[in-house]
Tab-separated table of C-alpha atoms and ligand atoms in Angstrom:
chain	number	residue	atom	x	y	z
A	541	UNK	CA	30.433	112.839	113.784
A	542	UNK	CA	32.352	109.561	113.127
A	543	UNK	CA	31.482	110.112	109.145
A	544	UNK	CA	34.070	112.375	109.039
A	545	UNK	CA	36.665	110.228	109.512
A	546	UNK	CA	35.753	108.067	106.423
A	547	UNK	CA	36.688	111.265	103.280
A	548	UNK	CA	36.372	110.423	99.448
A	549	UNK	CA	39.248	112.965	98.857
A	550	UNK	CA	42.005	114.408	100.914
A	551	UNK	CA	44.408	117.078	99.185
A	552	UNK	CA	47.033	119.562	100.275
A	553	UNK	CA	48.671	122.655	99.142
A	554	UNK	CA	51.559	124.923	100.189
A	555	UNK	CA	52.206	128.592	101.432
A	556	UNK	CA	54.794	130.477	99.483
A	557	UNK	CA	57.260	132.673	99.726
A	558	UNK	CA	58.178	135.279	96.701
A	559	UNK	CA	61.754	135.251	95.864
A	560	UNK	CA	61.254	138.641	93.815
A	561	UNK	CA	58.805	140.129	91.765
A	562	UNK	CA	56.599	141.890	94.353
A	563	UNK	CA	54.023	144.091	93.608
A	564	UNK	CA	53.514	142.775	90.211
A	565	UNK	CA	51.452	140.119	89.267
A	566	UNK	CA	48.337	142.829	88.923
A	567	UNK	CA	50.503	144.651	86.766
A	568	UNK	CA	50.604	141.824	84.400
A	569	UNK	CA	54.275	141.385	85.706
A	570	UNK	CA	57.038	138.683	86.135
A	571	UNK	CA	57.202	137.190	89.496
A	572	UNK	CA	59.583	134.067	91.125
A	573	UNK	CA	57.707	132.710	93.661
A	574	UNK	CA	58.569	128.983	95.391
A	575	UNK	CA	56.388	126.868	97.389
A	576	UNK	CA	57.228	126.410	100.952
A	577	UNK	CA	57.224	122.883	102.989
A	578	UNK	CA	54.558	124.274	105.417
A	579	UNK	CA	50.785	123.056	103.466
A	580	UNK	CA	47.157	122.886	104.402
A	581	UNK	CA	45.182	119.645	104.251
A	582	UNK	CA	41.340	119.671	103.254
A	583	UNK	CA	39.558	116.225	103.459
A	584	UNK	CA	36.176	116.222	101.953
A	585	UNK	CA	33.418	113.841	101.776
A	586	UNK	CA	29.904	114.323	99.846
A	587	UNK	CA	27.029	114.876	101.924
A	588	UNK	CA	23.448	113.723	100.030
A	589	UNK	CA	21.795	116.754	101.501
A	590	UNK	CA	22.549	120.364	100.552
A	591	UNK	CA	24.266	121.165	104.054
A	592	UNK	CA	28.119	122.479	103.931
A	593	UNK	CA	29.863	121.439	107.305
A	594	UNK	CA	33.564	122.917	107.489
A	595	UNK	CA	36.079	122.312	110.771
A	596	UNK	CA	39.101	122.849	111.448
A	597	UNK	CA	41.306	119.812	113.007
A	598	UNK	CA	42.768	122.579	115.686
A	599	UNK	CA	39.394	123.743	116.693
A	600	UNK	CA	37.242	119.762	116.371
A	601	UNK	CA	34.150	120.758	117.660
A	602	UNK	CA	33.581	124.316	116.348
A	603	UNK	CA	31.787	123.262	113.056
A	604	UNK	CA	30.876	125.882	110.909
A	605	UNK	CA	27.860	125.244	109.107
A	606	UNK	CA	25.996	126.833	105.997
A	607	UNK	CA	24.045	125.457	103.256
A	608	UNK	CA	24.817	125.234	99.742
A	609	UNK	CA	21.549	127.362	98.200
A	610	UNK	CA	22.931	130.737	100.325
A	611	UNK	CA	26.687	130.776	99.005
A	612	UNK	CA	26.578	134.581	98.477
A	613	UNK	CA	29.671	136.973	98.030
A	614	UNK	CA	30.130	139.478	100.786
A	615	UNK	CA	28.779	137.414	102.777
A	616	UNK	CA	30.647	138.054	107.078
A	617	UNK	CA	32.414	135.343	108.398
A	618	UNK	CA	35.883	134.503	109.411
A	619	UNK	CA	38.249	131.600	108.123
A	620	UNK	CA	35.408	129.754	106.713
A	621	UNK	CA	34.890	132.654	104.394
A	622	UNK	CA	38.241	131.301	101.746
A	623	UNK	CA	36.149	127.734	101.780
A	624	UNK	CA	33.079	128.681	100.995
A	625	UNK	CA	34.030	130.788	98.162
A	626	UNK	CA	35.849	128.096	96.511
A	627	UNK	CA	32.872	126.263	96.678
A	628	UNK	CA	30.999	129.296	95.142
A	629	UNK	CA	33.673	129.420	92.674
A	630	UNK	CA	33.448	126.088	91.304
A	631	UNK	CA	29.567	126.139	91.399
A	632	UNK	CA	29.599	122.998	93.662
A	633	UNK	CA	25.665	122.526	93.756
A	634	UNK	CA	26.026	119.136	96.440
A	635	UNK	CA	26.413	119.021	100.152
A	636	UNK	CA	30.196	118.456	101.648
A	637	UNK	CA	31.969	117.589	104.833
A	638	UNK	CA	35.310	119.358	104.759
A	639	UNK	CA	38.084	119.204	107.561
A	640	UNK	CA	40.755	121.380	107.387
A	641	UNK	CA	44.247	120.957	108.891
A	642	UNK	CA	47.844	122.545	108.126
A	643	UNK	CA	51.179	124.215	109.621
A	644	UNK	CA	51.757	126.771	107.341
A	645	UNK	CA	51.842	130.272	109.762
A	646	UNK	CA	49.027	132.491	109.913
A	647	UNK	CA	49.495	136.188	109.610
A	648	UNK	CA	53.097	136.160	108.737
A	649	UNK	CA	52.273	136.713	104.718
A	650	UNK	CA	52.968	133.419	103.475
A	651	UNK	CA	49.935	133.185	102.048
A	652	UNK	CA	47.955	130.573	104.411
A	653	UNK	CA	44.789	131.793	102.549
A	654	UNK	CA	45.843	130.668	99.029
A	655	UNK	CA	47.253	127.293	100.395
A	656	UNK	CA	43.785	126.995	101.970
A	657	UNK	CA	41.588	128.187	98.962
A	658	UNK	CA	43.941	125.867	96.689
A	659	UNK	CA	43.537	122.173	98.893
A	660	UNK	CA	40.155	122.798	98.924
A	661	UNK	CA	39.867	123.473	94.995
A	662	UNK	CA	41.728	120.120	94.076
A	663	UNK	CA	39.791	118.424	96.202
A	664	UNK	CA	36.348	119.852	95.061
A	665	UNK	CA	38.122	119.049	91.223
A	666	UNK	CA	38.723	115.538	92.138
A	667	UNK	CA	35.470	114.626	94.371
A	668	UNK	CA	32.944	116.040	91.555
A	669	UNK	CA	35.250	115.300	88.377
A	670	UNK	CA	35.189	118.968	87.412
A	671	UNK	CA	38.145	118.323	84.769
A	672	UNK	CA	39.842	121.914	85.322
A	673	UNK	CA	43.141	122.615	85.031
A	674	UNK	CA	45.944	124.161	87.365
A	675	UNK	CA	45.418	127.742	85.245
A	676	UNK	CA	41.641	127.560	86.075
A	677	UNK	CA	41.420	126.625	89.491
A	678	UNK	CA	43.724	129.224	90.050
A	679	UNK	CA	41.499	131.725	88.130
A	680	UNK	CA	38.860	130.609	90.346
A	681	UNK	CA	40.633	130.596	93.468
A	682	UNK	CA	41.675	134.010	92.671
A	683	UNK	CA	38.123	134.767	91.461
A	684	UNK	CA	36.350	133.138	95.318
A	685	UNK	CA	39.040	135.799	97.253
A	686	UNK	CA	38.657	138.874	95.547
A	687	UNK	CA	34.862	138.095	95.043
A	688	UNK	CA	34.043	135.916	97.562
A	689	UNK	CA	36.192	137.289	100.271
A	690	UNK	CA	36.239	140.610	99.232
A	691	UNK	CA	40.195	140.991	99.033
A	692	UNK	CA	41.727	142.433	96.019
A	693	UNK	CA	44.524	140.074	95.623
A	694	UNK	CA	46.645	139.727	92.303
A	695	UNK	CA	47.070	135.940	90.640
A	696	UNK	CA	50.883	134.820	92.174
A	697	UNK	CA	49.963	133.132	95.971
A	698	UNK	CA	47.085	130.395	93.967
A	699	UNK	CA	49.197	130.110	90.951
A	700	UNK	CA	52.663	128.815	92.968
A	701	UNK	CA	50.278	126.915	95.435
A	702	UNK	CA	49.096	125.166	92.303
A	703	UNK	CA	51.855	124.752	89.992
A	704	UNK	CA	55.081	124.752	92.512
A	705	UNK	CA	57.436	121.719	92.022
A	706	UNK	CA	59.714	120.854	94.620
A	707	UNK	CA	63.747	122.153	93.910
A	708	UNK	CA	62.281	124.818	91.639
A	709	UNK	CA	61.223	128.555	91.860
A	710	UNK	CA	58.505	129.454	89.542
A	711	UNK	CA	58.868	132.165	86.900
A	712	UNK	CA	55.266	133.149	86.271
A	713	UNK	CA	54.104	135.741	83.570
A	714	UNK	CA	50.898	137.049	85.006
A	715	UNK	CA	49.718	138.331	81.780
A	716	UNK	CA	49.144	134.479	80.321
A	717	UNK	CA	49.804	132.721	83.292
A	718	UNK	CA	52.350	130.646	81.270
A	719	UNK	CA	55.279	129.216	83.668
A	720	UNK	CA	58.851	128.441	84.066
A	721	UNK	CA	60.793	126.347	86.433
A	722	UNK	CA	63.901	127.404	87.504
A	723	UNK	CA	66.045	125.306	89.613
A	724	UNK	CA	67.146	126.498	93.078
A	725	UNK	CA	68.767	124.119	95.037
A	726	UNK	CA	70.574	126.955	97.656
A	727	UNK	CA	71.986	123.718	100.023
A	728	UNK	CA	74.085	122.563	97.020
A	729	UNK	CA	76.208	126.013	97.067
A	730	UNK	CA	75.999	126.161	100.754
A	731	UNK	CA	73.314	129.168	101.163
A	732	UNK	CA	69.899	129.038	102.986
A	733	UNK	CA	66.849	131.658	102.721
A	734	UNK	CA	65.571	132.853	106.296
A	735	UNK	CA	62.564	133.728	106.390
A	736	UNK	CA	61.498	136.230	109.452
A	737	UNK	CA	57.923	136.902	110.523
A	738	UNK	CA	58.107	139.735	111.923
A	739	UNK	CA	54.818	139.482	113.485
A	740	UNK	CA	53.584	143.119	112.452
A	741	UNK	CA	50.089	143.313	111.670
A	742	UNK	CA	49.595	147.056	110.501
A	743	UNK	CA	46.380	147.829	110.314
A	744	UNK	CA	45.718	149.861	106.583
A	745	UNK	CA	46.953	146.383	104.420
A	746	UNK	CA	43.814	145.881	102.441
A	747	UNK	CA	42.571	149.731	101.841
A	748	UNK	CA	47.194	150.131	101.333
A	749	UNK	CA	47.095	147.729	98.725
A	750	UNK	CA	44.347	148.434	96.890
A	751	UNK	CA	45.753	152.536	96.605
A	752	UNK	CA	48.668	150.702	94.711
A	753	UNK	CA	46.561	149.149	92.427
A	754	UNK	CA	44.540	151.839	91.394
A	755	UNK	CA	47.863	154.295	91.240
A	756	UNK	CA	48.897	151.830	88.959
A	757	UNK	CA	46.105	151.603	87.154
A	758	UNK	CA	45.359	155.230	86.732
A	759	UNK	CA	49.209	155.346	85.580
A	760	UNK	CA	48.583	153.140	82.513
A	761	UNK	CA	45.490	154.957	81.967
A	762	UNK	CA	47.615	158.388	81.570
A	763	UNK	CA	50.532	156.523	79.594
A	764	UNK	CA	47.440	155.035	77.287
A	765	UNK	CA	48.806	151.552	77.625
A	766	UNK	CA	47.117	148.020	79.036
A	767	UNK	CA	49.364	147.570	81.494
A	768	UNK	CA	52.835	148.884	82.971
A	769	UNK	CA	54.547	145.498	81.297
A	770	UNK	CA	54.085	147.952	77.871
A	771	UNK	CA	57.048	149.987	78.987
A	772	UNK	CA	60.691	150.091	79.755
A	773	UNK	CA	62.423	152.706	82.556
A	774	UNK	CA	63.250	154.819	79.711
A	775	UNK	CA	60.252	155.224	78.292
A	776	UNK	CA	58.612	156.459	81.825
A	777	UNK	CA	60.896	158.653	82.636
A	778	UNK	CA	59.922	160.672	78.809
A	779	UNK	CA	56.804	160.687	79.746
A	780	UNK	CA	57.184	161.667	83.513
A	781	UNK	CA	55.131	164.717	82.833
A	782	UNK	CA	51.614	163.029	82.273
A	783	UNK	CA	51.590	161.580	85.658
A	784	UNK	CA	51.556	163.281	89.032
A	785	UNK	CA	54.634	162.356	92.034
A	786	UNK	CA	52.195	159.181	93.319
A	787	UNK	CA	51.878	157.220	90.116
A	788	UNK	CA	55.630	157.849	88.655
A	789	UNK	CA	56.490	155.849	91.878
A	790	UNK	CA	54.329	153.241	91.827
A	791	UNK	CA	55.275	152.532	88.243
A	792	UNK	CA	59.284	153.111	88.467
A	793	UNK	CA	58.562	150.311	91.252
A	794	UNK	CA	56.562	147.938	89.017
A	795	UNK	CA	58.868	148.429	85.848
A	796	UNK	CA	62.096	148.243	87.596
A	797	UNK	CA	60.901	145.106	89.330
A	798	UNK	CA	59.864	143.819	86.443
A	799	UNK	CA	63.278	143.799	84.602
A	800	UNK	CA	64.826	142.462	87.944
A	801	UNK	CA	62.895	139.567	88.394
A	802	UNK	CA	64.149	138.516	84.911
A	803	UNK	CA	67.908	139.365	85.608
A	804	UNK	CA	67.130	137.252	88.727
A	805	UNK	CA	66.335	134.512	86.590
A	806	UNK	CA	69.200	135.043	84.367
A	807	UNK	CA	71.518	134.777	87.328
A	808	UNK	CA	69.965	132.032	89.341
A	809	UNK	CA	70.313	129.979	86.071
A	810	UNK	CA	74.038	130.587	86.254
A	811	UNK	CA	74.698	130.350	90.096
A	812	UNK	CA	75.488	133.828	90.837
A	813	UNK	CA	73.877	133.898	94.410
A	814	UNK	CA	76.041	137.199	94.780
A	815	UNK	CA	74.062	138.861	92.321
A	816	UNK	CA	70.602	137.626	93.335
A	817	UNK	CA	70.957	138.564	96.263
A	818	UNK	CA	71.868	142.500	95.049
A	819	UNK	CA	68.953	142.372	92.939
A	820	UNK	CA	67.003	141.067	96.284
A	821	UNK	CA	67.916	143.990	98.037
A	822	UNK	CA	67.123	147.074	95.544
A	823	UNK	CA	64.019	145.008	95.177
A	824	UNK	CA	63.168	145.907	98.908
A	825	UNK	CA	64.288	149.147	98.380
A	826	UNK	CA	62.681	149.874	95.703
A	827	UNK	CA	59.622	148.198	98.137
A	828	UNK	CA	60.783	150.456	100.739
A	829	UNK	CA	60.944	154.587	98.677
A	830	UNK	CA	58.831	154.082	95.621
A	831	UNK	CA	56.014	151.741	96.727
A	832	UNK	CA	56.250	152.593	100.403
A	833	UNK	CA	54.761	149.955	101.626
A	834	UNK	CA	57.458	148.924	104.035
A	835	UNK	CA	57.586	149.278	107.852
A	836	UNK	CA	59.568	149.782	110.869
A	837	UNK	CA	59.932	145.937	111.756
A	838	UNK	CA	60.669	144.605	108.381
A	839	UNK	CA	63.259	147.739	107.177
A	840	UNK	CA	64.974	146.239	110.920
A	841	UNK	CA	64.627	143.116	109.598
A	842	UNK	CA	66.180	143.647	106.103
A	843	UNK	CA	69.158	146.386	107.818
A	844	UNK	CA	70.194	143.991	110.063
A	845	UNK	CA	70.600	141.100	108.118
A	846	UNK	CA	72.374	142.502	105.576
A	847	UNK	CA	74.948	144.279	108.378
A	848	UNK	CA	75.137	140.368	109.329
A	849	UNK	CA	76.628	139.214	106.018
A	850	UNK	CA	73.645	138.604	104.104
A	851	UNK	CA	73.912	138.488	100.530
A	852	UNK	CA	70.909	139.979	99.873
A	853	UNK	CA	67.443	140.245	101.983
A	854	UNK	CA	64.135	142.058	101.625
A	855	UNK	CA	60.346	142.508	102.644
A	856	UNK	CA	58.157	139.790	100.757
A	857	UNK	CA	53.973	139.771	100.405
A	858	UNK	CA	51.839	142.493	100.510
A	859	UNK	CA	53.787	144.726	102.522
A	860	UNK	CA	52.881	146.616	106.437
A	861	UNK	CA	53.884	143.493	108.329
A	862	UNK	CA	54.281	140.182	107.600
A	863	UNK	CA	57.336	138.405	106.575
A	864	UNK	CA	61.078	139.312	105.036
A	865	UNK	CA	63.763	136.897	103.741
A	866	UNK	CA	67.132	137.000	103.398
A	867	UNK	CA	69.905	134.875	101.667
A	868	UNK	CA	73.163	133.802	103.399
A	869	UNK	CA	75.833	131.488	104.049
A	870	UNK	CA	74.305	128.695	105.853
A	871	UNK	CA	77.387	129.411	108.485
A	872	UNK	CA	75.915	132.761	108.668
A	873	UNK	CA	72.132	132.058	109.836
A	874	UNK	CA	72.246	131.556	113.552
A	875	UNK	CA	74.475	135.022	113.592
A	876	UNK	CA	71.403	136.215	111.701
A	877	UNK	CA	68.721	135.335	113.290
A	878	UNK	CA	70.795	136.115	116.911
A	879	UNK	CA	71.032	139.769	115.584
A	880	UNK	CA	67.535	140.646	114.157
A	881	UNK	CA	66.190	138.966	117.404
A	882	UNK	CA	68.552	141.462	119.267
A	883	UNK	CA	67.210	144.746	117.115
A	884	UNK	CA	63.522	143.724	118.056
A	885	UNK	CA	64.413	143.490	121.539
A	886	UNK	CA	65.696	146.711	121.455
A	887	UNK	CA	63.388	148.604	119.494
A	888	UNK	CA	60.476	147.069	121.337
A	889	UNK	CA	59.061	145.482	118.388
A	890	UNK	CA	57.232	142.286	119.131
A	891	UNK	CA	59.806	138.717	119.159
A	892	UNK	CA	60.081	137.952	115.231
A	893	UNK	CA	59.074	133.536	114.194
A	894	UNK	CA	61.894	132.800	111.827
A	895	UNK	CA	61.438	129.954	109.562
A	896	UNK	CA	63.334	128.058	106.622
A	897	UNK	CA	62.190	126.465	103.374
A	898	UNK	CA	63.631	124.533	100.444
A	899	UNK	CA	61.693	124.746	97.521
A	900	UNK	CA	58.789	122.567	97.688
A	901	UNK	CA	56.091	120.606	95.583
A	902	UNK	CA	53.015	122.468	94.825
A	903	UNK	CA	48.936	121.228	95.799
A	904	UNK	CA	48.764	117.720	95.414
A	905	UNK	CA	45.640	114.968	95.757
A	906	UNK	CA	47.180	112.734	98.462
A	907	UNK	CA	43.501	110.239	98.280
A	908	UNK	CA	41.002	109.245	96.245
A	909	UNK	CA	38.314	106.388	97.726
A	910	UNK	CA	36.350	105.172	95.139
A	911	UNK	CA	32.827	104.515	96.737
B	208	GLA	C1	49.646	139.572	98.137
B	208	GLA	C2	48.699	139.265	96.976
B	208	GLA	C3	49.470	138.856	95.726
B	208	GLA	C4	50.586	139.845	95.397
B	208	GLA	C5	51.413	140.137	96.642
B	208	GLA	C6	52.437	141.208	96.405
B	208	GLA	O1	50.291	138.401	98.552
B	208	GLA	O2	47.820	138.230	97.336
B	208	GLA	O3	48.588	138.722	94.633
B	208	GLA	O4	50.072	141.011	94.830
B	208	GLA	O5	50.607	140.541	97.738
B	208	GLA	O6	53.377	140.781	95.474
């Protein structure tokens, strides 16, 4: 086993969290997503034979092994699954060693997979000089999970794991994938964004999230458009008649978060923390009554945050579980976090993680050995 300690490429990448825009990025929407400081290491090392040999640093001597010539979608598994597809993905047709090691939270919706699927992608770029850009590899990333994997997940987690920069949340327009950074340096006006796992694993996420999409879909289908970025509030509510109670939800939703992700811009780019952190909140509300696809925990989450001082706070990733954030006085955190762990206690919901991130950079090659 000592070969593995002697990689021709080590490379990292970061979970995320969304800022706003939720909901969207299969819609062909706007969304502000930042990189977190938690990120996922893959080292890699060629093999001359066709094997694939994947570990995990936490787990040293479970090593998952498969061979190159069998890489087929739909294929059971567990974690190794996101790996493997990349490799799929990127029609890697050579044998690799690849250890995997990271702190970024598992199961609290900060999208551990994409940080995973997006270290080992520059890392596979690097080691067999595959020349593709941040847009592809996120294509492919996003083509190995909802292929690969089987999960029908929209473009944002790979893209912001990919093109992130640290002090800066990323406007991304999923219909070209073009970006913007926008700076957001909260410790400067004296604010910090909590984020709190709630630990709430509903079952339903994947079958949940997949209803969405095709309401959506079937929405844009009655409106005879491409997507729901063709149309403004007004124009839904004209045509409220050609779609039953489901889909007029789902889109208000989509279009109305839509048009606040780009106010959120607007005000971020002049300071106005105030207003963000309104627009953060109808953006969980709107989460919350049109998308439902909130819960228990996080609505306690969000409620009691904002009762707290907050300025704004709201559920973040797919939805059932997972995480919430909310923005506040850095004075005001510890008060917080003291309440929602309160609330939990008292409903009976499982103890909430609570974490904080600035901005951070996005995946990165951290070594290259030339051999
Ligand atoms: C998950 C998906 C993303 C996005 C969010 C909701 O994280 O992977 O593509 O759809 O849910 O905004």
């Amino acid at each position: 086993m000592s070969e593995w300690l002697s990689p021709d490429v080590i490379a990292s990448a970061p979970g995320r969290v969304n800022l706003i825009g939720e909901h969207i990025d299969y819609s062909q929407g706007f969304v502000l997503p930042f990189a977190i400081s938690y990120r996922t290491t893959a080292t890699l090392r060629r093999r001359s034979d066709q094997v694939i040999r994947i570990r995990s640093k936490q787990r040293i001597d479970d090593v998952i092994t498969a061979s190159i010539t069998e890489l087929a979608p739909g294929t059971h598994g567990g974690w190794e699954r996101y790996v493997l597809g990349v490799i799929w993905a990127l029609e890697i047709r050579e044998g690799i060693d690849i250890e995997i090691d990271g702190d970024v939270p598992l199961g609290a919706g900060l999208s551990s997979s994409a940080a995973l699927e997006c270290a080992v992608a520059v890392g596979l770029n690097e080691m067999f000089s595959l020349g593709l850009n941040k847009k592809e590899l996120a294509l492919l990333t996003q083509k190995a999970e909802n292929v690969y994997v089987g999960v029908p997940c929209g473009i944002m987690d790979q893209s912001v794991s990919l093109m992130a920069e640290a002090g800066s949340a990323l406007l991304l327009d999923c219909r070209d994938l073009s970006t913007t950074l926008v700076p957001f340096d909260l410790g400067a006006s004296g604010l910090e964004l909590l984020i709190i796992d709630t630990q709430a694993h509903h079952a339903l996420v994947d079958g949940e999230y997949a209803k969405r999409r095709q309401a959506c879909e079937s929405a844009c289908s009655k409106l005879q458009i491409s997507s729901l970025r063709d149309i403004d509030i007004s124009a839904l509510e004209a045509r409220k008649e050609l779609l039953n109670d489901e889909e007029f939800k789902r889109a208000h939703h989509a279009i109305s978060e839509m048009a606040r992700t780009l106010q959120a811009v607007d005000v971020l780019q002049q300071k106005d923390f105030a207003s963000l952190g309104a627009l953060i909140t109808q953006s969980h509300i709107s989460l919350r009554d049109d998308y439902e696809i909130s819960c228990a925990e996080l609505d306690c989450a969000v409620d009691v945050a904002l009762a707290h001082g907050a300025l704004g706070a709201r559920m973040v990733g797919g939805g059932f579980g997972g995480s919430a954030i909310a923005l506040a006085a850095q004075g005001q955190i510890e008060e917080i976090k003291g309440a929602i762990a309160d609330a939990f206690r008292s409903a009976q919901f499982t103890e909430p993680r609570f974490f904080t991130s600035l901005p951070s950079a996005g995946a990165q090659l951290i070594k290259k050995l030339d051999r």
